[in-house]
Amino acid sequence: MQKTTFKTRLLALLTAVFMVVMCVPFAAFAAVETIHVTFTDENGQVVKNVDITASSNEEAPELPDGFYWKTNLSNDGVSDLNSKAPIDFNDLAKANCEYAGFEKTAKPAPATKPVYVSYILESGATLDAEIEKIEL
């Protein structure tokens, strides 16, 4: 067995202490086990409160046509929900927080744009009278 000096033992001890001091605080960032989810209407009134765990089977509240549940965690990669959609714990856990909020929001109307179509004969001549306006 090789004999070690005092300096080598001290260095090994200090390295171990440094690793413990640097790694233990990250235990505070452990994944959450329960996420409290609140659904509110456009006036801020609470529609539904629910606690979500990895094994829960909760759904978003029902909405009339033309609305969806917009999350306050979209910057963290959490998806918005449609009416009666299942609430996915793994999706909410991306934000790594204990609270999530969803607000009733009207779906934006699809944008339309007028397009003018003119017909060209096989000979290459255009039909001036045949210009049609189509909304896309």
Coordinates of N, CA and C in Angstrom, one line a residue:
M1 N 0.8 -1.2 0.0 CA 0.0 0.0 0.0 C 0.9 1.2 0.0
Q2 N 0.5 2.2 -0.8 CA 1.3 3.4 -1.0 C 1.0 4.4 0.2
K3 N 2.0 5.0 0.7 CA 1.9 5.9 1.8 C 1.6 7.3 1.3
T4 N 0.7 8.0 1.9 CA 0.3 9.3 1.4 C 0.8 10.4 2.4
T5 N 1.0 11.6 1.9 CA 1.5 12.6 2.8 C 0.3 13.4 3.4
F6 N 0.6 14.2 4.3 CA -0.5 15.0 5.0 C -1.2 15.9 4.0
K7 N -0.4 16.5 3.1 CA -1.0 17.4 2.1 C -1.9 16.7 1.1
T8 N -1.6 15.5 0.7 CA -2.5 14.7 -0.2 C -3.8 14.4 0.5
R9 N -3.7 14.0 1.8 CA -5.0 13.7 2.6 C -5.8 14.9 2.8
L10 N -5.2 16.0 3.1 CA -5.9 17.3 3.3 C -6.5 17.7 2.0
L11 N -5.9 17.6 0.8 CA -6.4 18.0 -0.4 C -7.6 17.1 -0.8
A12 N -7.6 15.8 -0.5 CA -8.7 14.9 -0.7 C -9.9 15.3 0.2
L13 N -9.6 15.6 1.4 CA -10.7 16.0 2.3 C -11.3 17.3 1.9
L14 N -10.5 18.3 1.5 CA -11.1 19.6 1.0 C -11.9 19.4 -0.2
T15 N -11.4 18.5 -1.1 CA -12.2 18.3 -2.3 C -13.6 17.7 -2.0
A16 N -13.6 16.7 -1.1 CA -14.9 16.1 -0.7 C -15.8 17.2 -0.1
V17 N -15.3 18.0 0.8 CA -16.1 19.0 1.4 C -16.6 20.0 0.4
F18 N -15.8 20.4 -0.5 CA -16.2 21.3 -1.6 C -17.3 20.7 -2.4
M19 N -17.2 19.4 -2.7 CA -18.3 18.8 -3.5 C -19.6 18.8 -2.8
V20 N -19.6 18.5 -1.5 CA -20.8 18.5 -0.7 C -21.4 19.9 -0.6
V21 N -20.6 20.9 -0.3 CA -21.1 22.3 -0.2 C -21.7 22.7 -1.5
M22 N -21.1 22.4 -2.6 CA -21.6 22.8 -3.9 C -22.8 22.1 -4.4
C23 N -23.0 20.8 -4.1 CA -24.0 20.0 -4.6 C -25.3 20.0 -3.7
V24 N -25.2 20.1 -2.4 CA -26.3 20.0 -1.6 C -27.4 21.1 -1.8
P25 N -27.0 22.4 -2.1 CA -28.0 23.4 -2.3 C -28.9 23.1 -3.5
F26 N -28.4 22.3 -4.5 CA -29.3 22.0 -5.6 C -30.4 21.0 -5.3
A27 N -30.4 20.5 -4.1 CA -31.5 19.6 -3.7 C -32.8 20.5 -3.5
A28 N -32.6 21.8 -3.3 CA -33.8 22.7 -3.2 C -34.5 22.8 -4.6
F29 N -33.8 22.5 -5.7 CA -34.4 22.6 -7.0 C -35.0 21.3 -7.5
A30 N -35.3 20.4 -6.5 CA -35.8 19.1 -6.9 C -37.2 19.3 -7.5
A31 N -37.6 18.3 -8.3 CA -38.9 18.4 -9.0 C -40.1 18.5 -8.0
V32 N -41.1 19.3 -8.4 CA -42.3 19.4 -7.5 C -43.1 18.1 -7.7
E33 N -43.8 17.8 -6.6 CA -44.7 16.6 -6.6 C -46.1 16.9 -6.9
T34 N -46.6 18.1 -6.4 CA -47.9 18.6 -6.6 C -47.9 20.0 -7.2
I35 N -48.8 20.2 -8.2 CA -48.9 21.5 -8.8 C -50.3 22.0 -8.6
H36 N -50.5 23.2 -8.0 CA -51.8 23.7 -7.8 C -52.2 24.5 -9.1
V37 N -53.3 24.2 -9.7 CA -53.7 24.8 -11.0 C -55.1 25.5 -10.7
T38 N -55.1 26.8 -11.2 CA -56.3 27.6 -11.1 C -56.8 28.0 -12.5
F39 N -58.1 27.9 -12.7 CA -58.7 28.3 -14.0 C -59.6 29.5 -13.6
T40 N -59.4 30.6 -14.4 CA -60.2 31.8 -14.1 C -60.9 32.3 -15.4
D41 N -62.0 33.0 -15.3 CA -62.7 33.5 -16.4 C -62.1 34.9 -16.8
E42 N -62.7 35.5 -17.8 CA -62.1 36.8 -18.3 C -62.2 37.9 -17.2
N43 N -63.1 37.7 -16.2 CA -63.2 38.7 -15.2 C -62.4 38.5 -13.9
G44 N -61.6 37.4 -14.0 CA -60.7 37.0 -12.9 C -61.4 36.2 -11.8
Q45 N -62.6 35.7 -12.0 CA -63.3 34.9 -11.1 C -62.8 33.4 -11.3
V46 N -62.6 32.8 -10.2 CA -62.1 31.4 -10.2 C -63.2 30.4 -10.7
V47 N -62.9 29.7 -11.7 CA -63.8 28.7 -12.3 C -63.5 27.3 -11.6
K48 N -62.2 27.0 -11.5 CA -61.9 25.7 -10.9 C -60.5 25.7 -10.3
N49 N -60.3 25.1 -9.2 CA -59.0 24.9 -8.5 C -58.8 23.4 -8.4
V50 N -57.6 23.0 -8.7 CA -57.3 21.6 -8.6 C -55.8 21.4 -8.4
D51 N -55.5 20.4 -7.6 CA -54.1 20.0 -7.3 C -53.8 18.8 -8.2
I52 N -52.7 18.9 -9.0 CA -52.3 17.9 -10.0 C -51.1 17.2 -9.5
T53 N -51.1 15.8 -9.6 CA -50.0 15.0 -9.3 C -49.7 14.2 -10.6
A54 N -48.6 13.4 -10.5 CA -48.2 12.7 -11.7 C -49.2 11.6 -12.1
S55 N -50.0 11.2 -11.1 CA -51.0 10.1 -11.3 C -52.5 10.6 -11.5
S56 N -52.7 11.9 -11.5 CA -54.1 12.4 -11.5 C -54.6 12.5 -12.9
N57 N -56.0 12.4 -13.0 CA -56.7 12.4 -14.3 C -57.6 13.6 -14.3
E58 N -57.1 14.8 -14.2 CA -58.0 16.0 -14.2 C -58.1 16.5 -15.7
E59 N -59.2 17.2 -15.9 CA -59.5 17.8 -17.2 C -59.7 19.3 -17.0
A60 N -59.5 20.1 -18.0 CA -59.8 21.5 -18.0 C -61.3 21.7 -18.0
P61 N -61.8 22.8 -17.4 CA -63.2 23.0 -17.4 C -63.8 23.2 -18.9
E62 N -65.0 23.0 -19.0 CA -65.7 23.1 -20.3 C -65.8 24.6 -20.7
L63 N -65.6 24.9 -22.0 CA -65.7 26.3 -22.5 C -66.6 26.3 -23.7
P64 N -67.3 27.5 -23.9 CA -68.0 27.6 -25.2 C -67.1 27.6 -26.4
D65 N -67.7 27.4 -27.6 CA -66.9 27.4 -28.8 C -66.3 28.8 -29.0
G66 N -65.0 28.8 -29.5 CA -64.3 30.0 -29.7 C -63.5 30.5 -28.6
F67 N -63.3 29.7 -27.5 CA -62.5 30.0 -26.4 C -61.5 28.9 -26.1
Y68 N -60.4 29.2 -25.4 CA -59.4 28.3 -24.9 C -58.8 28.7 -23.6
W69 N -58.1 27.9 -22.9 CA -57.5 28.2 -21.6 C -56.0 28.6 -21.9
K70 N -55.7 29.9 -21.7 CA -54.3 30.4 -22.0 C -53.6 30.4 -20.6
T71 N -52.4 29.8 -20.7 CA -51.6 29.7 -19.5 C -50.7 30.9 -19.2
N72 N -50.4 31.1 -18.0 CA -49.4 32.2 -17.6 C -48.0 31.7 -17.7
L73 N -47.8 30.4 -18.0 CA -46.4 29.8 -18.1 C -46.0 29.5 -19.5
S74 N -46.5 30.2 -20.5 CA -46.2 29.8 -21.9 C -44.7 30.1 -22.2
N75 N -44.1 31.1 -21.5 CA -42.7 31.3 -21.7 C -41.8 30.2 -21.2
D76 N -42.3 29.3 -20.3 CA -41.6 28.2 -19.8 C -41.9 26.9 -20.6
G77 N -42.6 27.0 -21.7 CA -42.9 25.9 -22.5 C -44.1 25.1 -22.2
V78 N -45.0 25.6 -21.3 CA -46.2 25.0 -21.0 C -47.3 25.3 -22.1
S79 N -48.0 24.3 -22.5 CA -49.0 24.4 -23.6 C -50.3 25.0 -23.0
D80 N -51.0 25.7 -23.9 CA -52.4 26.2 -23.6 C -53.3 24.9 -23.7
L81 N -54.5 25.1 -23.1 CA -55.5 23.9 -23.1 C -56.8 24.3 -23.8
N82 N -57.4 23.3 -24.4 CA -58.7 23.5 -25.0 C -59.7 23.0 -24.0
S83 N -61.0 23.2 -24.3 CA -62.0 22.8 -23.4 C -62.0 21.3 -23.2
K84 N -62.1 20.9 -21.9 CA -62.2 19.5 -21.5 C -60.9 18.7 -21.9
A85 N -59.8 19.4 -22.1 CA -58.5 18.7 -22.4 C -57.9 18.2 -21.1
P86 N -57.2 17.0 -21.2 CA -56.6 16.5 -20.0 C -55.4 17.4 -19.6
I87 N -55.3 17.6 -18.3 CA -54.2 18.4 -17.7 C -53.0 17.5 -17.5
D88 N -51.9 17.8 -18.2 CA -50.7 16.9 -18.2 C -49.7 17.4 -17.2
F89 N -49.5 16.6 -16.2 CA -48.5 17.0 -15.1 C -47.1 17.2 -15.7
N90 N -46.7 16.4 -16.6 CA -45.3 16.5 -17.1 C -45.2 17.9 -17.9
D91 N -46.2 18.3 -18.6 CA -46.2 19.6 -19.3 C -46.1 20.7 -18.3
L92 N -46.8 20.7 -17.2 CA -46.8 21.7 -16.2 C -45.4 21.7 -15.4
A93 N -44.9 20.5 -15.3 CA -43.6 20.4 -14.5 C -42.4 21.0 -15.2
K94 N -42.6 21.3 -16.6 CA -41.5 22.0 -17.3 C -41.2 23.3 -16.7
A95 N -42.2 24.0 -16.1 CA -42.0 25.3 -15.5 C -41.3 25.2 -14.1
N96 N -41.3 24.0 -13.5 CA -40.7 23.8 -12.2 C -41.2 24.8 -11.2
C97 N -42.5 24.9 -11.1 CA -43.1 25.8 -10.1 C -44.3 25.0 -9.5
E98 N -44.8 25.5 -8.4 CA -45.9 24.8 -7.7 C -47.3 25.3 -8.0
Y99 N -47.3 26.4 -8.8 CA -48.6 27.0 -9.1 C -48.7 27.3 -10.6
A100 N -49.8 27.0 -11.2 CA -50.0 27.3 -12.6 C -51.4 28.0 -12.8
G101 N -51.5 28.9 -13.7 CA -52.8 29.6 -13.9 C -53.2 29.5 -15.4
F102 N -54.5 29.3 -15.6 CA -55.1 29.3 -16.9 C -56.2 30.3 -17.0
E103 N -56.3 31.1 -18.0 CA -57.3 32.2 -18.1 C -58.2 31.9 -19.4
K104 N -59.5 32.1 -19.3 CA -60.4 31.9 -20.4 C -60.1 33.0 -21.4
T105 N -59.7 32.6 -22.6 CA -59.3 33.6 -23.7 C -60.1 33.3 -25.0
A106 N -60.5 34.3 -25.7 CA -61.1 34.1 -27.0 C -60.1 33.7 -28.0
K107 N -60.4 32.8 -28.8 CA -59.5 32.4 -29.9 C -59.5 33.5 -30.9
P108 N -58.3 33.8 -31.5 CA -58.2 34.9 -32.5 C -58.9 34.4 -33.8
A109 N -59.6 35.4 -34.4 CA -60.2 35.1 -35.7 C -59.2 34.9 -36.7
P110 N -59.4 33.9 -37.6 CA -58.4 33.7 -38.7 C -58.3 34.9 -39.6
A111 N -57.1 35.2 -39.9 CA -56.8 36.4 -40.8 C -57.2 36.1 -42.2
T112 N -57.9 37.0 -42.8 CA -58.2 36.8 -44.2 C -57.5 37.9 -45.0
K113 N -57.2 37.5 -46.3 CA -56.5 38.5 -47.1 C -57.1 38.3 -48.5
P114 N -57.5 39.4 -49.2 CA -58.0 39.3 -50.5 C -56.9 39.0 -51.5
V115 N -57.2 38.1 -52.4 CA -56.3 37.7 -53.5 C -57.1 37.9 -54.8
Y116 N -56.4 38.5 -55.7 CA -57.0 38.8 -57.0 C -56.4 37.8 -58.0
V117 N -57.3 37.1 -58.7 CA -56.8 36.1 -59.7 C -57.2 36.5 -61.1
S118 N -56.3 36.5 -62.0 CA -56.6 36.8 -63.4 C -56.3 35.5 -64.2
Y119 N -57.1 35.3 -65.2 CA -56.9 34.1 -66.0 C -56.2 34.4 -67.2
I120 N -55.3 33.5 -67.6 CA -54.5 33.7 -68.8 C -54.8 32.5 -69.8
L121 N -55.0 32.8 -71.0 CA -55.2 31.8 -72.0 C -54.0 31.1 -72.3
E122 N -54.1 29.9 -72.9 CA -52.9 29.1 -73.3 C -52.0 29.9 -74.3
S123 N -52.6 30.8 -75.1 CA -51.9 31.6 -76.0 C -51.1 32.7 -75.3
G124 N -51.3 32.9 -74.1 CA -50.6 33.9 -73.3 C -51.3 35.2 -73.1
A125 N -52.4 35.4 -73.8 CA -53.2 36.6 -73.7 C -54.1 36.5 -72.4
T126 N -54.2 37.7 -71.8 CA -55.0 37.7 -70.5 C -56.4 38.1 -70.9
L127 N -57.3 37.6 -70.0 CA -58.7 38.0 -70.1 C -59.0 39.1 -69.1
D128 N -59.0 40.3 -69.7 CA -59.2 41.5 -68.8 C -60.5 41.5 -68.0
A129 N -61.5 40.9 -68.6 CA -62.8 40.9 -67.9 C -62.9 39.8 -66.8
E130 N -61.9 38.9 -66.8 CA -62.0 37.8 -65.9 C -61.0 37.9 -64.8
I131 N -61.2 38.9 -63.9 CA -60.4 39.0 -62.7 C -61.3 38.7 -61.5
E132 N -60.9 37.8 -60.7 CA -61.8 37.3 -59.6 C -61.1 37.6 -58.3
K133 N -61.9 38.0 -57.3 CA -61.4 38.3 -56.0 C -61.8 37.2 -55.1
I134 N -60.8 36.6 -54.4 CA -61.0 35.5 -53.5 C -60.4 35.8 -52.1
E135 N -61.2 35.5 -51.1 CA -60.7 35.8 -49.7 C -60.0 34.5 -49.2
L136 N -58.8 34.7 -48.8 CA -58.0 33.6 -48.2 C -57.8 33.8 -46.7

